């Protein structure tokens, strides 16, 4: 009995989670940048990082939920573009901001629903489904304006992505933080979240436990679609235009953020706080390298190397 | 205003420069086919067919060229095949082959800067006339925007705006070049030989204050980050000039300037002259002051005006090089300039 | 007591995803042939398709190895790009074509080994690692000349892709076929090949069975890198210039082709023949749509839909088995 | 007799668990050594140390008197140690023959795999085990039992000096067990040393020369099988005396709870039966008989083409597991790792996974953590689950304790009928008795129980009535005087009715 007690205490010893190791890397990067650039350590700069993290962050929230549920969605970048093009196209006809938001969310739901139904009803690998819909959504986006950038003037709408609240806090960051909080609540506190983890870890067992795995998976894709639509809103608003390339490559950033934050592509693990740190890490790197005026070729090398470095650091926790 | 559209010196200068360079390309390698007009003239059947390889259909500029090109062909009863090179040399090569295989009389492409020699080879082998649009294809005629002129005149206009705003001989503290390094030679011509020289012809821009930013894929978001981070790294800068390779960059830069409240400290000039610029010009308070319009709507018209008679055998003269004349648009004159330059009835400014 | 032995598995014809893919392929082929016979169904066009499929075929074969082993590589396009830039740059000063080609292929191999080393030695997730290394390769490719592309004028080097065997069959296509036969043999008949399937099918069990799973996976990355090197040689010769984005999007094409050909991203499944049919299917679709002058935006929509349609049929078949 | 393998003072600790403490073991040439112990006693861990999967924290391994240091499984394999792991380790996408020879594929020349030779040899080995499986078939098309047979063939395929089998019989029927035992004895006769783990005592008596008993990670005793009696073994193993293995209290049977009529689908051919409150209905059959399919069909996890399901006399429509849950049917799957548990999650999360919707507050939006904890504590106590805490990841529990978690998870849904599919598979005697007691208690509370089992003794002792399936058909229903081992088997191979 004594043994058991002793063991129990040992069993509780501190384990570094992925989120923590990413946090550690983030701090290290921040420290290095602070030494290299006098402009790095300022409130203003961190608010700038915050603002530009918003789009990736919003995408990563949805992506984390899908990944935890054992899926993946690489069509999100195209959803961002699609939202931008459609909003820009209807903006002249309707300047109303709420209507814009509703339209964007409707697009997000529709895209998420399409992905989700294909994945669940037809039982197709999510990677292939979203690879296909990525092309389809992008094609549809270009068809709306025949591949032409479409600007608009709508100051109310621009405030979503560009404005501030509480002094100098960017609205876009506030939106992202809200999404993180809601996402964390959903994953951690609700039965729905518990079910997402269960489905992602072992779909067969979850099905036999009476969890409607199709419904859960479908919901994760819809949520992801909505998050992508919000990212599209922020991006369109920041750009004050529907731009043909606004969502290019966004999916990889979102996945990288989620995975850096501890989500496993095998499903069943991941956390919102981790994702937040992962996204901040990615954006801090870009910001620091920009401040230093590093040429974009070296930036590619540095970003790639840091990404690999972060996963290496993370792997040490598995070894110890 | 900073009108530069009719500035004679710069544009003539640069256009002379570019036609010279196109001529050199022509004469240096085409040995046997040196005489103007001595180009292949199609396969002899009655209908004319043009293969147009659009550089990138997801890019506004090129998509616009393609759209009006098709329209112009239709107006003239010419068959037109449009393919998408996807800004990718490998796809461009394949598309070139496909166009030659499809019995087109002419192959038009922008990808000469990437795979020019190969495009030239394929067309020669197939006996198809190639036209290097915006970028020369060796041994074949050149047509298109004159990037040096466009960049130069935009640079001049930007510098003039600076003089108007900050007085004679203003000290420029920072020049941010939002460039597309993937555009290689186009970027060099437009942003260095063009824009930077244009600015330097009026105000001083030492190398130390020039920050080159690569806005990959001309992404407005990326431009935003570069501008904001660069300005943050130069907090002492009072007079900032920002040059954009295309209007997408200008759009991003303008957003940041508004956010930072830097309207008094910064001026933006770009090359493109698209709706993004026009839309900003409508607002009197923007820092974005000028853009050199490349008139993608007019590409088809200007090209076919010269090309059609040659293909139809009405003339034996095909010049080695001809251009779309770029115009600079500013807040004050964009409407007038564009309506004057674009001949289509359905065209509406903005 | 002698129990009645159970015979569940009679060797009978099994309808696999490869068969399905062949049917889809045939349908697409017939549709184009009927709709645009004079443009599509010509020897010239087939040779064009064959020639320009070769590069993606090679990349697809490499990807098939990696996917069967249960991993993934998102950096292949950038490996091709880096190798292409290295060759393009070398050709500015070096005339020895063999040397340059060897160097280019070596670059591919080294990149593959690097990926394999980082992923298997340090046991890292291939997905993220190859996003990272892909960015690094891309950066290096452009750093060589501070340019994303460089044209060269070595005619001998460019001549390679123009060679037609027996006057009609493009040499790159012959190389693709040769590599396909060789790799098919490797996967089907060598111990290494079977180990790739075993590792992809059940990694922990393979370790218990004394298979060096890490080494096996690392080898697949090396093979893929090597094939990317050859692909890069072919595409660089074709393009007559070194291009950092010479194979942009090839990773998605390669993965699509492999999955269409029956590979599973969970590992353990896939075949060379399937992948090749997948590659040709994708190429023929885009070729046919181009010849029909379909607007590129609609092409995107159609291509995405076809990808999904192809796997839908596969999944319907699987669902029936449930 | 010469000593083939010797372990001295082996210790191994996992985070929170001392799995092995100073354990010795000797194995002689030509000897079959049985290893017996409760779930979690450390048997599998010990074997994995022998085969090089785990490094011991302390202790020494001698093979043929030479000290060895196994770092990876290949090191042990090189010394002629062959092992069948408790967790089946097969390759779904490879053929049967490849599975058997994986790691040592026969080669025609230096590089080429000799498929012909491999298939021929695989067929030979399978024939020795009295199974006819096409060596060219993909393993994913096999049933669990067949997969297990392939695993055994795998261990026989190489030239092993020491053969280790961790619960090789858990998925086999009696006939297969019998031929496996014969095979094992034959191998021992050839001079091979065998370590054999099973929770079925009668098997151990039939196969083993000597037995070593383990408890709580320690070696308790080791003696010749001749000196062993079941009572003695059980007592040593659990550390206390167990009198009645099978409780058989008289329970009053109530009304019919579950009735199924003419169930038909791809596997099932017209199955009807009913079960009353307080009754245990046995379901017997050989592997592939369709028992699992029947359970799943009733539970809504498999499609039904025809048939009717009635609860308390009223027809219910069951298209999904949720429907079954609503109808108060519970199901304990036979493959607890794949179908019963979410291995990477904690014990308490697993306990709550079927009822998470009920453990909420705030209008059903928020999980009530306290209730989840209380529920876990309740079941840990009630079912006597041995786990450091409710937060322990369920993967690290031993088999028996994992099974208890699955049972608890379903009992929390308070079902009227529970379908148990091989509830005691791979579970030690102590835990078995506990599960039997639990089943008995459930009946007393008025639950109806359907129990699928491959163990004739279990079916006969625990139930009064059983149905027998063969190839998806219901071949017979047995009770009263009919209810004998012979009749069960007769029906199971399709005779009788
Ligand atoms: N990888 C692991 N990590 C942590 N604990 C483990 C691990 N493997 C086993 N254990 C623990 O070690 C102890 C011994 O487990 P082991 O599997 O050896 O038991 P066993 O005797 O084989 O039981 P069973 O009869 O159920 O198979 C158990 O308490 C188990 O929970
Ligand atoms: N004749 C057959 N041909 C092909 N597959 C069969 C056949 N009979 C049974 N099966 C497969 O076996 C399954 C039915 O066996 P099931 O698992 O229900 O039997 P079981 O009695 O529970 O045996 P086990 O001990 O293997 O669990 C079906 O799902 C089916 O896929
Ligand atoms: Mg065990
Ligand atoms: Mg069963």
Short mmCIF file of C-alpha atoms and ligand atoms in Angstrom, two decimals, chain D residues 291-292 334 421-422, ligand 4:
data_model
loop_
_atom_site.label_atom_id
_atom_site.label_comp_id
_atom_site.label_asym_id
_atom_site.label_seq_id
_atom_site.Cartn_x
_atom_site.Cartn_y
_atom_site.Cartn_z
CA UNK D 291 -22.20 -13.84 -32.52
CA UNK D 292 -20.50 -10.48 -32.62
CA UNK D 334 -15.24 -8.19 -27.22
CA UNK D 421 -19.49 -10.15 -25.68
CA UNK D 422 -16.75 -12.34 -24.21
MG1 LIG E 4 -16.87 -12.19 -31.76
#
